[in-house]
GROMACS .gro file of C-alpha atoms in nm:
model
  477
    1MET     CA    1  -7.291   5.460   0.718
    2GLY     CA    2  -7.607   5.415   0.883
    3LEU     CA    3  -7.816   5.308   1.153
    4GLY     CA    4  -7.775   5.531   1.031
    5ASP     CA    5  -7.580   5.229   1.108
    6TRP     CA    6  -7.267   5.331   1.006
    7GLY     CA    7  -7.149   5.500   1.291
    8ILE     CA    8  -7.154   5.161   1.370
    9GLU     CA    9  -7.061   5.068   1.007
   10ARG     CA   10  -6.697   5.203   1.060
   11MET     CA   11  -6.680   5.181   1.426
   12THR     CA   12  -6.685   4.799   1.411
   13PHE     CA   13  -6.401   4.758   1.185
   14SER     CA   14  -6.237   4.439   1.309
   15TYR     CA   15  -5.953   4.512   1.563
   16LEU     CA   16  -5.664   4.349   1.713
   17ARG     CA   17  -5.664   4.306   2.086
   18SER     CA   18  -5.330   4.141   2.118
   19SER     CA   19  -5.091   4.393   2.284
   20ALA     CA   20  -4.785   4.188   2.264
   21PHE     CA   21  -4.817   4.153   1.888
   22ILE     CA   22  -4.904   4.517   1.848
   23CYS     CA   23  -4.614   4.638   2.047
   24GLY     CA   24  -4.383   4.399   1.865
   25LEU     CA   25  -4.508   4.491   1.512
   26LEU     CA   26  -4.261   4.701   1.317
   27LEU     CA   27  -4.421   5.029   1.175
   28LEU     CA   28  -4.475   4.986   0.817
   29PRO     CA   29  -4.402   5.275   0.599
   30THR     CA   30  -4.654   5.523   0.491
   31ALA     CA   31  -4.734   5.440   0.135
   32ARG     CA   32  -4.541   5.700  -0.075
   33ALA     CA   33  -4.792   5.907  -0.271
   34VAL     CA   34  -4.731   5.818  -0.626
   35ALA     CA   35  -4.999   6.062  -0.777
   36GLN     CA   36  -4.869   6.390  -0.899
   37THR     CA   37  -4.925   6.705  -0.698
   38ALA     CA   38  -5.193   6.814  -0.930
   39GLU     CA   39  -5.380   6.490  -0.890
   40GLN     CA   40  -5.359   6.518  -0.535
   41GLN     CA   41  -5.489   6.872  -0.543
   42LEU     CA   42  -5.764   6.753  -0.752
   43THR     CA   43  -5.864   6.505  -0.485
   44ARG     CA   44  -5.852   6.761  -0.211
   45ASP     CA   45  -6.053   7.012  -0.393
   46ILE     CA   46  -6.326   6.750  -0.458
   47PHE     CA   47  -6.311   6.655  -0.096
   48GLN     CA   48  -6.344   7.003   0.033
   49GLN     CA   49  -6.631   7.093  -0.214
   50LEU     CA   50  -6.805   6.789  -0.068
   51ILE     CA   51  -6.747   6.855   0.292
   52GLU     CA   52  -6.856   7.216   0.254
   53ILE     CA   53  -7.206   7.111   0.097
   54ASN     CA   54  -7.430   7.031   0.377
   55THR     CA   55  -7.597   6.699   0.314
   56THR     CA   56  -7.766   6.621   0.649
   57HIS     CA   57  -8.117   6.487   0.640
   58GLU     CA   58  -8.231   6.767   0.869
   59HIS     CA   59  -8.069   7.084   0.722
   60GLY     CA   60  -7.932   6.995   0.394
   61SER     CA   61  -7.969   6.794   0.073
   62THR     CA   62  -7.757   6.570  -0.151
   63ALA     CA   63  -7.879   6.771  -0.448
   64SER     CA   64  -7.599   7.020  -0.459
   65ALA     CA   65  -7.336   6.759  -0.398
   66ALA     CA   66  -7.457   6.519  -0.666
   67GLU     CA   67  -7.486   6.811  -0.908
   68ALA     CA   68  -7.147   6.949  -0.835
   69MET     CA   69  -6.997   6.612  -0.910
   70ALA     CA   70  -7.192   6.563  -1.209
   71VAL     CA   71  -7.049   6.894  -1.333
   72ARG     CA   72  -6.708   6.779  -1.267
   73LEU     CA   73  -6.750   6.445  -1.448
   74ARG     CA   74  -6.902   6.611  -1.748
   75ASP     CA   75  -6.623   6.858  -1.750
   76ALA     CA   76  -6.382   6.577  -1.764
   77GLY     CA   77  -6.533   6.420  -2.080
   78PHE     CA   78  -6.793   6.214  -1.962
   79PRO     CA   79  -7.101   6.192  -2.186
   80VAL     CA   80  -7.402   6.374  -2.055
   81GLU     CA   81  -7.620   6.037  -2.085
   82ASP     CA   82  -7.358   5.876  -1.877
   83VAL     CA   83  -7.391   6.122  -1.577
   84GLN     CA   84  -7.728   6.107  -1.413
   85VAL     CA   85  -7.868   6.284  -1.108
   86LEU     CA   86  -8.194   6.095  -1.021
   87GLY     CA   87  -8.414   6.019  -0.721
   88PRO     CA   88  -8.792   6.032  -0.633
   89ALA     CA   89  -8.981   6.313  -0.767
   90ASP     CA   90  -9.097   6.432  -0.422
   91SER     CA   91  -8.733   6.408  -0.263
   92LYS     CA   92  -8.469   6.668  -0.203
   93ASN     CA   93  -8.196   6.400  -0.195
   94PRO     CA   94  -8.113   6.265  -0.532
   95ASN     CA   95  -7.834   6.010  -0.624
   96LEU     CA   96  -7.553   6.039  -0.876
   97VAL     CA   97  -7.504   5.735  -1.114
   98VAL     CA   98  -7.197   5.758  -1.353
   99ARG     CA   99  -7.091   5.495  -1.631
  100TYR     CA  100  -6.749   5.479  -1.746
  101ARG     CA  101  -6.772   5.294  -2.088
  102GLY     CA  102  -6.535   5.000  -2.139
  103SER     CA  103  -6.471   4.753  -2.430
  104GLY     CA  104  -6.732   4.516  -2.279
  105GLY     CA  105  -6.490   4.222  -2.254
  106ARG     CA  106  -6.634   4.150  -1.916
  107PRO     CA  107  -6.955   4.240  -1.707
  108PRO     CA  108  -6.947   4.579  -1.522
  109ILE     CA  109  -6.834   4.658  -1.186
  110LEU     CA  110  -7.024   4.889  -0.948
  111PHE     CA  111  -6.859   5.118  -0.692
  112LEU     CA  112  -7.047   5.305  -0.421
  113ALA     CA  113  -7.056   5.561  -0.137
  114HIS     CA  114  -7.309   5.778   0.009
  115LEU     CA  115  -7.347   6.156   0.002
  116ASP     CA  116  -7.547   6.198   0.297
  117VAL     CA  117  -7.403   6.259   0.658
  118VAL     CA  118  -7.535   6.274   1.000
  119GLU     CA  119  -7.610   6.610   1.168
  120ALA     CA  120  -7.328   6.792   1.337
  121ARG     CA  121  -7.388   7.088   1.578
  122ALA     CA  122  -7.138   7.353   1.524
  123GLU     CA  123  -7.132   7.448   1.901
  124ASP     CA  124  -7.022   7.092   1.967
  125TRP     CA  125  -6.709   7.095   1.759
  126SER     CA  126  -6.369   7.276   1.786
  127VAL     CA  127  -6.385   7.364   1.418
  128ASP     CA  128  -6.668   7.423   1.175
  129PRO     CA  129  -6.810   7.083   1.087
  130PHE     CA  130  -6.896   7.201   0.739
  131VAL     CA  131  -6.558   7.348   0.645
  132LEU     CA  132  -6.269   7.133   0.557
  133THR     CA  133  -6.003   7.220   0.808
  134GLU     CA  134  -5.654   7.075   0.771
  135ARG     CA  135  -5.449   7.105   1.101
  136GLU     CA  136  -5.157   6.896   1.230
  137GLY     CA  137  -5.171   6.629   0.976
  138TRP     CA  138  -5.543   6.583   0.985
  139PHE     CA  139  -5.853   6.675   0.779
  140TYR     CA  140  -6.153   6.770   1.010
  141GLY     CA  141  -6.504   6.816   0.885
  142ARG     CA  142  -6.848   6.617   0.897
  143GLY     CA  143  -6.825   6.329   0.653
  144THR     CA  144  -6.446   6.313   0.656
  145SER     CA  145  -6.448   5.962   0.742
  146ASP     CA  146  -6.807   5.869   0.673
  147ILE     CA  147  -6.809   5.866   0.394
  148LYS     CA  148  -6.714   6.181   0.170
  149ASP     CA  149  -6.362   6.065   0.163
  150GLY     CA  150  -6.493   5.775  -0.042
  151ASP     CA  151  -6.706   6.007  -0.263
  152ALA     CA  152  -6.414   6.219  -0.359
  153ILE     CA  153  -6.183   5.921  -0.425
  154LEU     CA  154  -6.444   5.750  -0.660
  155VAL     CA  155  -6.496   6.084  -0.850
  156THR     CA  156  -6.115   6.161  -0.865
  157SER     CA  157  -6.047   5.805  -0.991
  158PHE     CA  158  -6.288   5.833  -1.287
  159ILE     CA  159  -6.148   6.158  -1.373
  160ARG     CA  160  -5.794   6.047  -1.343
  161LEU     CA  161  -5.866   5.743  -1.553
  162LYS     CA  162  -6.054   5.962  -1.814
  163ARG     CA  163  -5.747   6.200  -1.840
  164GLU     CA  164  -5.517   5.911  -1.888
  165GLY     CA  165  -5.726   5.778  -2.182
  166PHE     CA  166  -5.769   5.451  -1.998
  167VAL     CA  167  -5.991   5.204  -2.164
  168PRO     CA  168  -6.137   4.939  -1.932
  169ASP     CA  169  -6.228   4.589  -2.049
  170ARG     CA  170  -6.566   4.626  -1.871
  171ASP     CA  171  -6.798   4.929  -1.776
  172LEU     CA  172  -6.726   5.078  -1.453
  173ILE     CA  173  -7.017   5.240  -1.251
  174VAL     CA  174  -7.006   5.497  -0.963
  175MET     CA  175  -7.304   5.530  -0.745
  176LEU     CA  176  -7.321   5.827  -0.489
  177THR     CA  177  -7.636   5.776  -0.288
  178ALA     CA  178  -7.857   5.940  -0.045
  179GLY     CA  179  -8.062   5.836   0.240
  180GLU     CA  180  -7.810   5.590   0.408
  181GLU     CA  181  -7.781   5.804   0.726
  182SER     CA  182  -8.155   5.927   0.757
  183GLY     CA  183  -8.296   5.600   0.880
  184GLY     CA  184  -8.624   5.686   0.721
  185ASP     CA  185  -8.823   5.514   0.426
  186TYR     CA  186  -8.609   5.638   0.155
  187ASN     CA  187  -8.292   5.482   0.055
  188GLY     CA  188  -8.088   5.556  -0.250
  189VAL     CA  189  -7.948   5.231  -0.312
  190SER     CA  190  -8.300   5.066  -0.252
  191TRP     CA  191  -8.470   5.309  -0.480
  192LEU     CA  192  -8.224   5.254  -0.758
  193LEU     CA  193  -8.250   4.889  -0.745
  194GLN     CA  194  -8.647   4.917  -0.749
  195THR     CA  195  -8.666   5.189  -1.035
  196HIS     CA  196  -8.339   5.177  -1.237
  197ARG     CA  197  -8.160   4.854  -1.185
  198GLU     CA  198  -8.035   4.856  -1.526
  199LEU     CA  199  -7.828   5.162  -1.453
  200ILE     CA  200  -7.647   4.992  -1.165
  201ASP     CA  201  -7.672   4.624  -1.231
  202ALA     CA  202  -7.340   4.445  -1.200
  203PRO     CA  203  -7.204   4.075  -1.088
  204PHE     CA  204  -7.065   4.237  -0.792
  205ALA     CA  205  -6.979   4.587  -0.621
  206VAL     CA  206  -6.711   4.750  -0.419
  207ASN     CA  207  -6.831   4.966  -0.122
  208LEU     CA  208  -6.596   5.217   0.013
  209ASP     CA  209  -6.821   5.271   0.321
  210ALA     CA  210  -6.678   4.944   0.464
  211GLY     CA  211  -6.350   4.744   0.508
  212ALA     CA  212  -6.127   5.021   0.622
  213PRO     CA  213  -5.777   4.934   0.683
  214GLU     CA  214  -5.675   4.936   1.036
  215ARG     CA  215  -5.414   5.141   1.239
  216ARG     CA  216  -5.331   5.098   1.623
  217ASN     CA  217  -5.089   5.289   1.825
  218GLY     CA  218  -4.974   5.449   1.521
  219GLN     CA  219  -4.894   5.100   1.335
  220ARG     CA  220  -5.074   4.961   1.039
  221THR     CA  221  -5.200   4.636   1.132
  222LEU     CA  222  -5.445   4.488   0.829
  223GLN     CA  223  -5.628   4.575   0.521
  224ALA     CA  224  -5.982   4.457   0.556
  225VAL     CA  225  -6.220   4.299   0.302
  226GLN     CA  226  -6.577   4.332   0.444
  227ALA     CA  227  -6.775   4.043   0.284
  228ALA     CA  228  -7.059   4.012   0.541
  229GLU     CA  229  -7.249   4.229   0.806
  230LYS     CA  230  -7.475   4.168   1.066
  231VAL     CA  231  -7.860   4.274   1.039
  232SER     CA  232  -8.045   4.478   1.289
  233VAL     CA  233  -8.369   4.396   1.452
  234THR     CA  234  -8.535   4.560   1.756
  235PHE     CA  235  -8.798   4.443   2.010
  236ARG     CA  236  -8.979   4.609   2.275
  237LEU     CA  237  -9.029   4.431   2.603
  238GLU     CA  238  -9.301   4.543   2.829
  239VAL     CA  239  -9.451   4.457   3.166
  240LYS     CA  240  -9.823   4.584   3.293
  241ASN     CA  241  -9.940   4.609   3.638
  242PRO     CA  242 -10.235   4.751   3.810
  243GLY     CA  243 -10.036   5.009   3.993
  244GLY     CA  244 -10.141   5.181   4.308
  245HIS     CA  245 -10.025   5.441   4.560
  246SER     CA  246  -9.647   5.463   4.616
  247SER     CA  247  -9.717   5.472   5.008
  248LEU     CA  248  -9.840   5.099   4.982
  249PRO     CA  249  -9.551   4.910   4.789
  250VAL     CA  250  -9.598   4.570   4.682
  251LYS     CA  251  -9.348   4.313   4.577
  252GLU     CA  252  -9.508   4.272   4.233
  253ASN     CA  253  -9.367   4.582   4.075
  254ALA     CA  254  -9.344   4.628   3.695
  255ILE     CA  255  -9.021   4.803   3.688
  256TYR     CA  256  -8.874   4.529   3.931
  257ARG     CA  257  -9.006   4.240   3.707
  258LEU     CA  258  -8.863   4.411   3.396
  259ALA     CA  259  -8.530   4.463   3.566
  260ARG     CA  260  -8.501   4.116   3.664
  261GLY     CA  261  -8.577   3.998   3.327
  262LEU     CA  262  -8.299   4.234   3.163
  263THR     CA  263  -8.056   4.101   3.417
  264ARG     CA  264  -8.106   3.753   3.285
  265LEU     CA  265  -8.087   3.865   2.918
  266ALA     CA  266  -7.759   4.045   3.020
  267GLN     CA  267  -7.618   3.702   3.103
  268TYR     CA  268  -7.759   3.524   2.807
  269ASP     CA  269  -7.517   3.422   2.507
  270PHE     CA  270  -7.629   3.317   2.184
  271PRO     CA  271  -7.474   3.002   2.042
  272VAL     CA  272  -7.148   3.043   1.830
  273GLY     CA  273  -7.214   3.064   1.476
  274LEU     CA  274  -6.916   3.097   1.241
  275SER     CA  275  -6.907   3.144   0.869
  276GLU     CA  276  -6.637   3.116   0.598
  277ILE     CA  277  -6.560   3.488   0.653
  278THR     CA  278  -6.551   3.495   1.033
  279ARG     CA  279  -6.337   3.169   1.035
  280GLY     CA  280  -6.105   3.331   0.781
  281TYR     CA  281  -6.081   3.642   1.014
  282PHE     CA  282  -6.011   3.439   1.331
  283ARG     CA  283  -5.737   3.247   1.135
  284ALA     CA  284  -5.582   3.566   1.037
  285MET     CA  285  -5.582   3.724   1.385
  286ALA     CA  286  -5.441   3.401   1.512
  287ALA     CA  287  -5.128   3.445   1.286
  288LEU     CA  288  -5.098   3.803   1.406
  289SER     CA  289  -5.147   3.734   1.775
  290VAL     CA  290  -4.927   3.549   2.062
  291GLY     CA  291  -4.980   3.330   2.345
  292GLU     CA  292  -5.322   3.242   2.490
  293ARG     CA  293  -5.493   3.477   2.259
  294ALA     CA  294  -5.337   3.322   1.946
  295ARG     CA  295  -5.432   2.957   2.072
  296ALA     CA  296  -5.789   3.059   2.130
  297LEU     CA  297  -5.824   3.221   1.798
  298SER     CA  298  -5.690   2.917   1.623
  299ARG     CA  299  -5.912   2.681   1.812
  300VAL     CA  300  -6.208   2.865   1.752
  301ALA     CA  301  -6.151   2.917   1.366
  302ALA     CA  302  -6.091   2.529   1.361
  303GLY     CA  303  -6.437   2.481   1.482
  304SER     CA  304  -6.364   2.382   1.833
  305ALA     CA  305  -6.656   2.444   2.075
  306GLU     CA  306  -6.386   2.436   2.371
  307THR     CA  307  -6.549   2.631   2.651
  308LYS     CA  308  -6.232   2.808   2.747
  309ALA     CA  309  -6.136   2.929   2.421
  310VAL     CA  310  -6.475   3.069   2.331
  311ALA     CA  311  -6.496   3.217   2.690
  312GLN     CA  312  -6.161   3.405   2.623
  313LEU     CA  313  -6.271   3.546   2.295
  314SER     CA  314  -6.622   3.623   2.425
  315SER     CA  315  -6.473   3.852   2.691
  316ASP     CA  316  -6.367   4.080   2.410
  317PRO     CA  317  -6.681   4.299   2.270
  318PHE     CA  318  -6.557   4.279   1.900
  319TYR     CA  319  -6.480   3.906   1.906
  320ASN     CA  320  -6.795   3.837   2.079
  321ALA     CA  321  -6.992   4.012   1.829
  322GLN     CA  322  -6.809   3.821   1.552
  323LEU     CA  323  -6.908   3.493   1.721
  324ARG     CA  324  -7.273   3.511   1.771
  325THR     CA  325  -7.586   3.706   1.736
  326THR     CA  326  -7.620   3.955   2.019
  327CYS     CA  327  -7.909   4.157   2.181
  328VAL     CA  328  -7.865   4.444   2.414
  329ALA     CA  329  -8.109   4.683   2.608
  330THR     CA  330  -8.076   5.033   2.471
  331MET     CA  331  -8.355   5.229   2.600
  332LEU     CA  332  -8.575   5.214   2.911
  333ASP     CA  333  -8.922   5.366   3.023
  334GLY     CA  334  -9.165   5.311   3.310
  335GLY     CA  335  -9.408   5.465   3.553
  336HIS     CA  336  -9.624   5.772   3.518
  337ALA     CA  337  -9.598   5.955   3.844
  338ILE     CA  338  -9.331   5.995   4.126
  339ASN     CA  339  -9.593   5.880   4.381
  340ALA     CA  340  -9.754   5.610   4.193
  341LEU     CA  341  -9.652   5.256   4.156
  342PRO     CA  342  -9.567   5.191   3.783
  343GLN     CA  343  -9.844   5.054   3.559
  344THR     CA  344  -9.595   5.006   3.273
  345ALA     CA  345  -9.224   4.941   3.240
  346GLY     CA  346  -9.063   4.899   2.899
  347ALA     CA  347  -8.745   4.848   2.749
  348THR     CA  348  -8.603   4.867   2.377
  349VAL     CA  349  -8.370   4.583   2.291
  350ASN     CA  350  -8.159   4.603   1.986
  351CYS     CA  351  -8.018   4.275   1.821
  352ARG     CA  352  -7.755   4.233   1.564
  353MET     CA  353  -7.819   3.904   1.386
  354LEU     CA  354  -7.547   3.693   1.221
  355PRO     CA  355  -7.620   3.626   0.850
  356GLY     CA  356  -7.854   3.348   0.832
  357ASP     CA  357  -8.011   3.403   1.162
  358SER     CA  358  -8.390   3.485   1.159
  359ALA     CA  359  -8.605   3.743   1.373
  360PRO     CA  360  -8.829   3.453   1.476
  361GLY     CA  361  -8.538   3.264   1.602
  362VAL     CA  362  -8.410   3.565   1.798
  363LEU     CA  363  -8.755   3.622   1.942
  364ALA     CA  364  -8.757   3.261   2.066
  365ALA     CA  365  -8.405   3.301   2.227
  366LEU     CA  366  -8.531   3.640   2.410
  367ARG     CA  367  -8.817   3.446   2.547
  368ARG     CA  368  -8.597   3.170   2.676
  369ALA     CA  369  -8.349   3.421   2.826
  370LEU     CA  370  -8.613   3.610   3.007
  371THR     CA  371  -8.808   3.307   3.137
  372ASP     CA  372  -9.106   3.541   3.220
  373SER     CA  373  -9.425   3.506   3.031
  374GLN     CA  374  -9.552   3.837   3.174
  375ILE     CA  375  -9.274   4.007   2.994
  376ALA     CA  376  -9.433   4.068   2.665
  377ILE     CA  377  -9.210   4.093   2.346
  378THR     CA  378  -9.301   4.279   2.045
  379GLN     CA  379  -9.092   4.312   1.735
  380ILE     CA  380  -9.084   4.662   1.627
  381THR     CA  381  -8.845   4.678   1.313
  382GLN     CA  382  -8.818   4.445   1.016
  383PRO     CA  383  -8.460   4.303   0.937
  384LEU     CA  384  -8.325   4.310   0.589
  385PRO     CA  385  -8.152   4.001   0.494
  386SER     CA  386  -7.785   4.044   0.399
  387PRO     CA  387  -7.623   3.711   0.286
  388PRO     CA  388  -7.241   3.692   0.302
  389SER     CA  389  -7.045   3.763  -0.022
  390PRO     CA  390  -6.829   3.470  -0.152
  391LEU     CA  391  -6.467   3.528  -0.110
  392THR     CA  392  -6.362   3.490  -0.470
  393PRO     CA  393  -6.020   3.539  -0.635
  394GLU     CA  394  -6.174   3.792  -0.868
  395ILE     CA  395  -6.197   4.049  -0.587
  396LEU     CA  396  -5.946   3.912  -0.327
  397GLU     CA  397  -5.653   3.891  -0.570
  398PRO     CA  398  -5.661   4.237  -0.701
  399ALA     CA  399  -5.698   4.366  -0.341
  400LYS     CA  400  -5.414   4.166  -0.227
  401GLN     CA  401  -5.179   4.284  -0.519
  402VAL     CA  402  -5.258   4.658  -0.457
  403THR     CA  403  -5.206   4.605  -0.104
  404ALA     CA  404  -4.872   4.434  -0.138
  405GLU     CA  405  -4.771   4.714  -0.371
  406LEU     CA  406  -4.829   5.003  -0.137
  407TRP     CA  407  -4.798   4.830   0.200
  408PRO     CA  408  -4.564   4.531   0.166
  409GLY     CA  409  -4.631   4.267   0.430
  410LEU     CA  410  -4.965   4.387   0.535
  411PRO     CA  411  -5.227   4.131   0.544
  412LEU     CA  412  -5.552   4.116   0.365
  413VAL     CA  413  -5.812   3.987   0.618
  414PRO     CA  414  -6.182   3.905   0.542
  415ILE     CA  415  -6.421   4.064   0.799
  416MET     CA  416  -6.791   4.070   0.893
  417MET     CA  417  -6.906   4.401   1.008
  418THR     CA  418  -7.111   4.423   1.319
  419GLY     CA  419  -7.327   4.697   1.170
  420ALA     CA  420  -7.488   4.760   0.843
  421THR     CA  421  -7.426   4.961   0.531
  422ASP     CA  422  -7.587   4.994   0.214
  423GLY     CA  423  -7.431   4.675   0.084
  424ARG     CA  424  -7.714   4.498   0.254
  425TYR     CA  425  -7.960   4.627  -0.017
  426LEU     CA  426  -7.736   4.496  -0.282
  427ARG     CA  427  -7.657   4.163  -0.125
  428ASN     CA  428  -8.039   4.120  -0.057
  429ALA     CA  429  -8.078   4.183  -0.441
  430GLY     CA  430  -7.834   3.927  -0.545
  431ILE     CA  431  -7.524   4.163  -0.599
  432PRO     CA  432  -7.221   4.033  -0.383
  433THR     CA  433  -7.080   4.346  -0.220
  434TYR     CA  434  -6.714   4.394  -0.084
  435GLY     CA  435  -6.622   4.681   0.145
  436ILE     CA  436  -6.271   4.795   0.052
  437SER     CA  437  -6.129   5.131   0.156
  438GLY     CA  438  -5.772   5.239   0.120
  439VAL     CA  439  -5.814   5.519   0.394
  440PHE     CA  440  -5.660   5.390   0.718
  441LEU     CA  441  -5.845   5.468   1.054
  442ASP     CA  442  -5.716   5.445   1.393
  443VAL     CA  443  -5.926   5.183   1.567
  444ASP     CA  444  -5.913   5.368   1.903
  445ASP     CA  445  -6.004   5.703   1.760
  446ILE     CA  446  -6.315   5.637   1.539
  447ARG     CA  447  -6.508   5.968   1.517
  448ALA     CA  448  -6.764   5.904   1.246
  449HIS     CA  449  -7.102   6.046   1.366
  450GLY     CA  450  -6.928   6.217   1.648
  451ARG     CA  451  -6.757   6.536   1.754
  452ASP     CA  452  -6.431   6.650   1.544
  453GLU     CA  453  -6.455   6.375   1.275
  454ARG     CA  454  -6.143   6.345   1.098
  455ILE     CA  455  -5.902   6.147   0.892
  456GLY     CA  456  -5.522   6.171   0.836
  457VAL     CA  457  -5.418   6.400   0.559
  458GLN     CA  458  -5.154   6.140   0.421
  459ASP     CA  459  -5.403   5.851   0.484
  460PHE     CA  460  -5.653   6.038   0.267
  461TYR     CA  461  -5.416   6.069  -0.007
  462ASP     CA  462  -5.279   5.701   0.019
  463GLY     CA  463  -5.649   5.582  -0.007
  464ALA     CA  464  -5.709   5.772  -0.311
  465GLU     CA  465  -5.398   5.613  -0.450
  466TYR     CA  466  -5.511   5.257  -0.335
  467ASN     CA  467  -5.869   5.263  -0.456
  468TYR     CA  468  -5.765   5.421  -0.797
  469ARG     CA  469  -5.509   5.135  -0.829
  470LEU     CA  470  -5.758   4.870  -0.732
  471MET     CA  471  -6.036   5.026  -0.971
  472ARG     CA  472  -5.783   4.998  -1.260
  473ARG     CA  473  -5.657   4.642  -1.146
  474LEU     CA  474  -6.030   4.518  -1.163
  475ALA     CA  475  -6.078   4.663  -1.506
  476THR     CA  476  -5.740   4.607  -1.694
  477PRO     CA  477  -5.774   4.379  -2.008
   0.00000   0.00000   0.00000
């Protein structure tokens, strides 16, 4: 996930804030692993192999990982021409594209996850970040949750289906990509769309780097289908001043002027803008909540602009981010000497736009919020549109059925991520994309991009079973 937004990618999985509901919810049983021991061992072996290949942008490469998975798939019986490792000629970070041939009864489905991971300093971790460590029911290692678990699950699912002799009624395509975490000019999904779209083209895609099911306080609360995501755009605010000697201070100080503007920005709320997906999310959360929180969720989901209900939800950072576009100061700089009045003061403001909002519209809102023409605003990044994907039965029904098989009673809930994933490139190219992972994450213990990244051992095996069943269900004649 990248902002490498997916730190944010998986840090913003929708979460519940109704403590009364959470305390009262019965603990749902862990899905019994139905895969045979040999299949689980294969999944673990592939996971370990991926974790122990350094695929960071700074010190590693996706080449070894892509080639290692290609070897496994060819050994499992996939034709050489259907297993391709490819990328720009000058890049050390290629992608893997694999096609599982079906009967052609329906159009293909694309599944994706990324191979690259963010950097991890060994001295910061309690274990070696590039060795899969199993300890006290957890798998530790860089990429365990973002998103080499997804890579391993996709490869294992293909191998498992091939061994079973399964003939899908449509081609299945797995794409394991590079560049999602680097934040640079090269992104594997974008490159494949531009240069080899025929290899990955499909009516829709399933992204394992989003839509993780949630656990809070040890309890499973929901299975998510991520069908929309916010888009990032960044601005620089700057104030100029003639400056002078610090022994002769004046009221017109660049730092003070900028600070006053940032204070006004902190108090500014963008207007509420709900979509089919966020309305569906709030309706689902209302059914899972109690008291005033449930009533506020219901009113807002129904389109009410009632100030009290909106204010109650806005007080929660996650709900607030679901309601509206947000902008926040993330970096500050100013002054040039300890004994001089500042000639320049600047701030970086990162905004997360709702689907459908525009950078010019956000810029205009910033000007209204700052109410100071002497604070110059410059847009420094370009957003990539990411239109919401329609909530169609073709994807929702299979996901609901598999969820009911493994975790009876667990609700399937549409979500909008407040960060961005590789899904934005596909959506922007006209390929609706749905984040669906079967690996539960604890919403109070998200460690992607952080120290001692981990996922539960049983959660990993359960997720492998979930996504295997979903893939099979989506391609069953």
